[in-house]
Amino acid sequence: MINLLQMLQQQRSPFYEELSIYEDGRKMLERSLREKGGMEYYLISKKFIKQWKYYVDYDEEMDEYEKDTRQKPDKINSDLINHEKLFKYFPEGHIYNSSIRYLENEWDYEIVLKEVYEYFKANYQSIEPQIRVGFYNDNLKRKQIFPNLARFTLIYWSPIDNKLNTVIAQVDYNSEIKAWTNLLRDTFQELFKPKKINNVRIWCPRHKTFKQDLLIQQIIKTKQVDGDILDDNMMIFQMQSQRNNCLILDLEMNDWQFTKFKKTVEYDNELLLEIALQGCGQLVCEFPQCKLNNGFLELGFGVEDIKGICQVLIENEEVKWELMCSKSKILDKNLIPFQQRDNKIDIVQYLLKISNSLELFGFSFVENFNKNQGIYQIDQENPEINSPLIQLTDSLLKQQKENTLQIIKNLFSKKVVDIEPLTNLYQLRALYLILQFRGCLNVILEEKSQIILTIIRRLNQQHLNQLSKWLTKLDKSELIQLQQIIKYLIEDQIKIQQNAPIRPLLEIDDISRIKGLFELYSLIYKSNLRNRRIKASDFIINSIQHFYKVDADREEFTQFQFFNQKILRNYSFTFCQYAWSMPIEFKSKLLYIECKVKQYDQRRRTYGLLPQYVSLTIERDNIIESAIKQLQQTQVSLKNPLKVQFVNEQGVDEGGPKREFFRLIMEKLVTPDYGMFIPKNNDTVFWFNPQSFEMPIYYSLIGKLLGLSLYNSVLLDVRFPTVLFKKLQREKIKEEDLKELDMETYTGFQFLREQTDPKIVESLCLTFNATYKVWGENYYEDLKPNGFQINVTIENREEYISLYIDWYLNKLVQKQFDLLKDGFKTVVDGDGIKLFSGEELQQLIIGLPTFDMRDLELSTKYDGYDINSEYIKYFWNCIHSLNVEMQKRFLFFCTGSDRIPVGGLKSMKFVIQKHGEDTEQLPSAHTCFNVLLLPQYKNKETLKEKLKISLENAEGFGLM
């Protein structure tokens, strides 16, 4: 921005003053956060800031017509306004007298100083009243502002009409009680003139779940408050109250209006007995002693018995008063769960009726409902969906769009407006049911007010896990259908944003929509991890890499950085939160950018004194020791590009020597003769040798080499199993990971699990003891204390299998793996590497397992040849006719490596250059530049013969 300001100053831009005021204000704001005390901070719509920056920022490369057509920003607080007055009694002009909406998160706005706000207001449109204000409080010991609102219903006794009144009040979630009471004192002093209000205090009712009508009845009846006065030093968030809970306001004039209610056993017993005998009238209640839950009457207890039980519970202080329910309006008794309705009643009309109760809707569409006795208890493992009934209803709802949307509004709109989460499994099941109507899911999710997406965005982690668990019960076709619908909606939103007139995700609603869709998509993905029915690759959304029209990778990386560093003033959205949906090629670009940024930061910290390369001078006959010595002693960050020079050999490293270095050193380190790794699974992969006597530094060296190869885009010819890379990425190891490493042990576990006869299991003579063999010698270890004395039975076989897998893949090789991991982390760190799964990391380091030479043909460029010539066509026919081994020889011959990069051969830059005519020379290559030097022989037979000779004499190729 400094360079931009200087440029605008030189151009005498009319926007220079605006940018200066904004930047100076931002610096003052950041400085003020380090100071004690408070300051007024105004909130400005992030949409306005984005538009304003685009409007005033002159880009040197921007065409004149683009500068002329830029739109002036919209109203300053257009995204923060709401028509609901939360507290109409604040003094006129007071900073809290505003009507903005509840801010769902800190990404909706930017915080500026008053001077900046006033300047914007003078030059651009503004909506009154003013934007909200927050105060920095040193007691939080955090350099951050919390302008989000909490909302309460205040009950107070008016000294004017001598009646109890209520009002909805808003307050910063992180304000002190003292600051709030001071504000309330000023507010009510203004309201109740000429009455003198000396002070204000706030009571929190003991029965926190009581509604205002019941609390008012209590106060009128007793003239006292059954609760406690809030400590002035307490913070609002410490109250742990749901929004719109009731508080009691106490005004001090000549004296305080209320005194503390002196609890008596008789009073508490009266309250408890009433709810135990009559209940609250709700379908679901969390209070254990409510009639709905206690079961006293079903057990045959009389009224006197129940009264005695209540007395004992109160005396023993076993009543959770904070959960105590209160009577509510009883639902129409004629309304019953959907599956029990009279079949003559219209299905959609009945759905409209029961949609007024989330819990009742959550009872509906239950399979085998009539078999359940008493209150339907939700199964956390199985949602028990009546699929035929869902399908029938879905077919009807598809024809009635308006009624479908009305059902959604009836169910969830109050939750959205009141910013309330789903509170129980019955409500969560109602959400799960909505997602089953896949025929009209597009209509439900595209609904303008985003009701369902808002509910999903606000789910807590426990409910997200529960939904994911229920989704595992969908069969493959059902899950695929759901996944494809959400994927299509995401792709459609991406397309819409790509065509945005200014830039993507300018509107808060657009950000909210795409985030909600991704949260739902994430639920499906995580459910699939629990019970795989869809390939992981099917979740990838390729259009993500084209989301931004220009420099998509840099734009995405910038947003990723803002997100990780919590620079929310510049943050909108990053796909990296859902890295499993991103193409690996795009993620690898982000990793490359992060590496370059770290290299730049390193040079800046050292004032550019250190070289920009990690330079190694390698002795071929002493390759390991020379590499270790130099990698240990170098002061250059290993994130810098690598240059390799072999002793007594000419040439500058343009890629060839580097690739050869990695091939030679890994070949030596991983060979069984070196003893660090041993072949497993019929010599298809190499795994750590638990009895290795090599120095620890050698394992650390391998880790560094893996990291260096990743940052230098060199694919390694090393047969490590996927599980090693999963461990590097801290993924949970599963039984399936044993397959690639030890198929014999894996199938043995399957055989053990399949046995139903206890005698067969006993005949295997297994104990909680494990054995392994290294170079013909057996070693034994207990899986648990005295494991060799504990026999494996049908009852404990799952424990045995679990302990064995953990021992085999983790504990047995812990020392060796930790050394390798530490070496890897010295090179590769940061947030970029976290975007990749273990399997993807394996692809980045050792390449893809399969390839198609036609991809290479399509991406090839020609120098001296015509792509359509018969000679070139015959050349490719020769290549395609080769077997896999010879095709790998061809790749190695041309590029110095037979590994297949991420993105496949189509992503390689490959050139075929004409190298003489009618010559006896063999084909040759510049492996550093991926250039094949191909002579034009006099006939096709000579071409085929010369090519065959070259490939048969190529050395060093590796096979998977």
JSON list of N, CA and C in Angstrom, two decimals, residues 80 114 587-588 636 682 804 850 857 878:
[
{"chain": "A", "resi": 80, "resn": "LEU", "atom": "N", "xyz": [-24.73, -4.39, 7.15]},
{"chain": "A", "resi": 80, "resn": "LEU", "atom": "CA", "xyz": [-24.82, -4.54, 8.60]},
{"chain": "A", "resi": 80, "resn": "LEU", "atom": "C", "xyz": [-26.15, -4.06, 9.14]},
{"chain": "A", "resi": 114, "resn": "LYS", "atom": "N", "xyz": [-13.13, 6.50, 14.33]},
{"chain": "A", "resi": 114, "resn": "LYS", "atom": "CA", "xyz": [-14.21, 7.44, 14.06]},
{"chain": "A", "resi": 114, "resn": "LYS", "atom": "C", "xyz": [-13.86, 8.40, 12.93]},
{"chain": "A", "resi": 587, "resn": "LYS", "atom": "N", "xyz": [-3.28, -27.36, -5.42]},
{"chain": "A", "resi": 587, "resn": "LYS", "atom": "CA", "xyz": [-2.67, -27.31, -4.09]},
{"chain": "A", "resi": 587, "resn": "LYS", "atom": "C", "xyz": [-1.16, -27.28, -4.17]},
{"chain": "A", "resi": 588, "resn": "SER", "atom": "N", "xyz": [-0.60, -28.01, -5.13]},
{"chain": "A", "resi": 588, "resn": "SER", "atom": "CA", "xyz": [0.86, -28.01, -5.27]},
{"chain": "A", "resi": 588, "resn": "SER", "atom": "C", "xyz": [1.38, -26.62, -5.67]},
{"chain": "A", "resi": 636, "resn": "VAL", "atom": "N", "xyz": [22.14, -21.77, 4.96]},
{"chain": "A", "resi": 636, "resn": "VAL", "atom": "CA", "xyz": [21.03, -21.42, 4.08]},
{"chain": "A", "resi": 636, "resn": "VAL", "atom": "C", "xyz": [19.82, -22.28, 4.42]},
{"chain": "A", "resi": 682, "resn": "ASN", "atom": "N", "xyz": [6.47, -59.36, -0.41]},
{"chain": "A", "resi": 682, "resn": "ASN", "atom": "CA", "xyz": [7.09, -59.90, -1.62]},
{"chain": "A", "resi": 682, "resn": "ASN", "atom": "C", "xyz": [7.96, -58.87, -2.35]},
{"chain": "A", "resi": 804, "resn": "TYR", "atom": "N", "xyz": [-2.24, -55.05, 17.83]},
{"chain": "A", "resi": 804, "resn": "TYR", "atom": "CA", "xyz": [-1.20, -55.55, 16.91]},
{"chain": "A", "resi": 804, "resn": "TYR", "atom": "C", "xyz": [-0.91, -54.52, 15.82]},
{"chain": "A", "resi": 850, "resn": "THR", "atom": "N", "xyz": [0.47, -44.80, -12.31]},
{"chain": "A", "resi": 850, "resn": "THR", "atom": "CA", "xyz": [0.15, -45.15, -13.70]},
{"chain": "A", "resi": 850, "resn": "THR", "atom": "C", "xyz": [0.31, -43.93, -14.59]},
{"chain": "A", "resi": 857, "resn": "GLU", "atom": "N", "xyz": [2.23, -37.14, -25.63]},
{"chain": "A", "resi": 857, "resn": "GLU", "atom": "CA", "xyz": [2.15, -36.78, -27.04]},
{"chain": "A", "resi": 857, "resn": "GLU", "atom": "C", "xyz": [1.35, -35.49, -27.23]},
{"chain": "A", "resi": 878, "resn": "CYS", "atom": "N", "xyz": [5.69, -45.91, -32.52]},
{"chain": "A", "resi": 878, "resn": "CYS", "atom": "CA", "xyz": [6.75, -46.75, -31.94]},
{"chain": "A", "resi": 878, "resn": "CYS", "atom": "C", "xyz": [6.72, -46.67, -30.41]}
]
